[in-house]
C-alpha atoms as a PDB file:
ATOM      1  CA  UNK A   1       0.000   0.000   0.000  1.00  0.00           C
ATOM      2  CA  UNK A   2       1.763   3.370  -1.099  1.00  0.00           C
ATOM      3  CA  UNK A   3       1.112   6.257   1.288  1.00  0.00           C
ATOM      4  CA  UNK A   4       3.640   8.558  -0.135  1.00  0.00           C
ATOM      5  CA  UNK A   5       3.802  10.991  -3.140  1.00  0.00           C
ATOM      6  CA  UNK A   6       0.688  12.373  -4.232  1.00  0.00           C
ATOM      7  CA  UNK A   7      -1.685   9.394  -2.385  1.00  0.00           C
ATOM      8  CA  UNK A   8      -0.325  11.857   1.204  1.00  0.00           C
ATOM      9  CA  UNK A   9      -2.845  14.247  -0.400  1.00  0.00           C
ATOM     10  CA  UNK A  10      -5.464  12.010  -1.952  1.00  0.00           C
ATOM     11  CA  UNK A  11      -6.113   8.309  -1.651  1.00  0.00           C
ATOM     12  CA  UNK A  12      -6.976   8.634  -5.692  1.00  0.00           C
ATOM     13  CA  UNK A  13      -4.767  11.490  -7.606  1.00  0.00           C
ATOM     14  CA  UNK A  14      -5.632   9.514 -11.042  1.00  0.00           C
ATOM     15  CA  UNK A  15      -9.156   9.414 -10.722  1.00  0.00           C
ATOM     16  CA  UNK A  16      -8.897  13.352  -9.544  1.00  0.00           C
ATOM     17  CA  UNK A  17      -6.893  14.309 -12.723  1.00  0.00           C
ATOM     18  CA  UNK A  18      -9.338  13.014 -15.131  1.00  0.00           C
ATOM     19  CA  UNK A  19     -11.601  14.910 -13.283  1.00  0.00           C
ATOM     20  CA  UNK A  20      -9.879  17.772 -13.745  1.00  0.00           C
ATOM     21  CA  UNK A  21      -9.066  17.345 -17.193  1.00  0.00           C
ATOM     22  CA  UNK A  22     -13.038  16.383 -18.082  1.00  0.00           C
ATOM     23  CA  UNK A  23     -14.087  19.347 -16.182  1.00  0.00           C
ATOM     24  CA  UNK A  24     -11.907  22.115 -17.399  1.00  0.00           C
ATOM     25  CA  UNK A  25     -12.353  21.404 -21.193  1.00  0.00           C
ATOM     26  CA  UNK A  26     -12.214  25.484 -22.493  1.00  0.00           C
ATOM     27  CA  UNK A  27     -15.483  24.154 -24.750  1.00  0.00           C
ATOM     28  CA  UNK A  28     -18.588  22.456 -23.150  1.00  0.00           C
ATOM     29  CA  UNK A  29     -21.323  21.375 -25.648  1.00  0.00           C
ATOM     30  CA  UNK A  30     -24.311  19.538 -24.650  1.00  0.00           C
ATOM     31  CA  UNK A  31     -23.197  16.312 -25.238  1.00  0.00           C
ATOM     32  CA  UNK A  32     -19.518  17.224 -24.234  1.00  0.00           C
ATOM     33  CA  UNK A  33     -21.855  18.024 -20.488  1.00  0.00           C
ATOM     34  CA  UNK A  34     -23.499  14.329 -20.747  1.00  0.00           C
ATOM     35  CA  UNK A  35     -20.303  12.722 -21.618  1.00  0.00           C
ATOM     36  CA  UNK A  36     -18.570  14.278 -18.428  1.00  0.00           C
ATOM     37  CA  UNK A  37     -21.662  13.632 -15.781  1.00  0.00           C
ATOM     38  CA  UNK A  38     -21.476   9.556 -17.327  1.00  0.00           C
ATOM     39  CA  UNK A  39     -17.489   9.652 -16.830  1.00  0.00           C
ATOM     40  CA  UNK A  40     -17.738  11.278 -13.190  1.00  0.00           C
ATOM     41  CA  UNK A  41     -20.283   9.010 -12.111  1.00  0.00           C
ATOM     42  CA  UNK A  42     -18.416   5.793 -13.462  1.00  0.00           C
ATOM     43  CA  UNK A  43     -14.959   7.375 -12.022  1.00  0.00           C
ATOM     44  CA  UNK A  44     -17.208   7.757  -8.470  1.00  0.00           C
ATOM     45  CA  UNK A  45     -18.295   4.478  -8.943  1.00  0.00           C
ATOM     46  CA  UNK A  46     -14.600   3.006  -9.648  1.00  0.00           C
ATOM     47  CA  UNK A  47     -13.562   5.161  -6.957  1.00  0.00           C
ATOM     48  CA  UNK A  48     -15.978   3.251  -4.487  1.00  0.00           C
ATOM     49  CA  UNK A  49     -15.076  -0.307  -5.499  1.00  0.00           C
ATOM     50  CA  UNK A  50     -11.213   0.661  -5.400  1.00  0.00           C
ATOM     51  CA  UNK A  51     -11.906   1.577  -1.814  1.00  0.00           C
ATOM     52  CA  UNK A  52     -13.492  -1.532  -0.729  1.00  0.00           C
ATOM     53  CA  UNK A  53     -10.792  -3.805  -2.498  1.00  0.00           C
ATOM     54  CA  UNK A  54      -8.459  -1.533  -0.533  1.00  0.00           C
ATOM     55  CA  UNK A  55     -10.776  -2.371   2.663  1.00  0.00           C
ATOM     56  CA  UNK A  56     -10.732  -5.583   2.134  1.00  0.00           C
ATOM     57  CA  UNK A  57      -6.944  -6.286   1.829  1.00  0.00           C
ATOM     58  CA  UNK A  58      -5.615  -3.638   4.068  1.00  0.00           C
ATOM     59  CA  UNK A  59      -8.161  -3.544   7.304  1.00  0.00           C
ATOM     60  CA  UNK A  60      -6.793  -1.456   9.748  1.00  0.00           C
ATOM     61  CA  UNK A  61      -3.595   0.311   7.535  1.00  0.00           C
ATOM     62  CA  UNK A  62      -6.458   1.444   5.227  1.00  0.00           C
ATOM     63  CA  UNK A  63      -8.428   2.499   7.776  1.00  0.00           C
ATOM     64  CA  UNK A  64      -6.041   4.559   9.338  1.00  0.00           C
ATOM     65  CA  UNK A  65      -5.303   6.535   5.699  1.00  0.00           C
ATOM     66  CA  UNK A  66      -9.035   6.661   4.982  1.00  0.00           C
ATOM     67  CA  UNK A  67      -9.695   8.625   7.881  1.00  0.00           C
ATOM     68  CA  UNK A  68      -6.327  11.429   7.377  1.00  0.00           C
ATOM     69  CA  UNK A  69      -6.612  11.417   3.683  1.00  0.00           C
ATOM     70  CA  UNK A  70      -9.486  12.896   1.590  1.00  0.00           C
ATOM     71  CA  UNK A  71     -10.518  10.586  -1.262  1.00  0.00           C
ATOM     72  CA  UNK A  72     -10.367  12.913  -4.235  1.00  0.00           C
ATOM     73  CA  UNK A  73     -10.263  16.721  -3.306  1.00  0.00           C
ATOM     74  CA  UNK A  74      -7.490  17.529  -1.682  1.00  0.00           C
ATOM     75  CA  UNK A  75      -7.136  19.836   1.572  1.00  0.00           C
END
């Protein structure tokens, strides 16, 4: 389990990039909107499963970094 690097701010500093990136597009169409509300909800959703694998495998070190590290938003 790393703990170090960018995952001391966030436990997921992937899935918050491509949030970023989706989000910040300089050109949002309609179906530029629906594509990024379908990839944040399936990035939410992957974030969720990730964290019970992590659970699972990891009981009380995970724990531990769950509860002094924010999942996606750093701060």
């Amino acid at each position: 389990m790393v703990t170090n690097g960018l995952y001391r701010y966030v436990r997921h500093p992937l899935y918050s990039a491509g949030l970023v990136f989706i989000w910040l597009l300089p050109v949002l169409t309609w179906n530029l909107l629906a594509l990024n509300l379908g990839l944040t909800i399936y990035i939410l959703i992957g974030a969720h499963i990730e964290e019970q694998k992590m659970l699972a495998e990891f009981v009380d070190a995970y724990t531990e970094y769950r509860n002094r590290t924010p999942m996606l938003v750093p701060g």
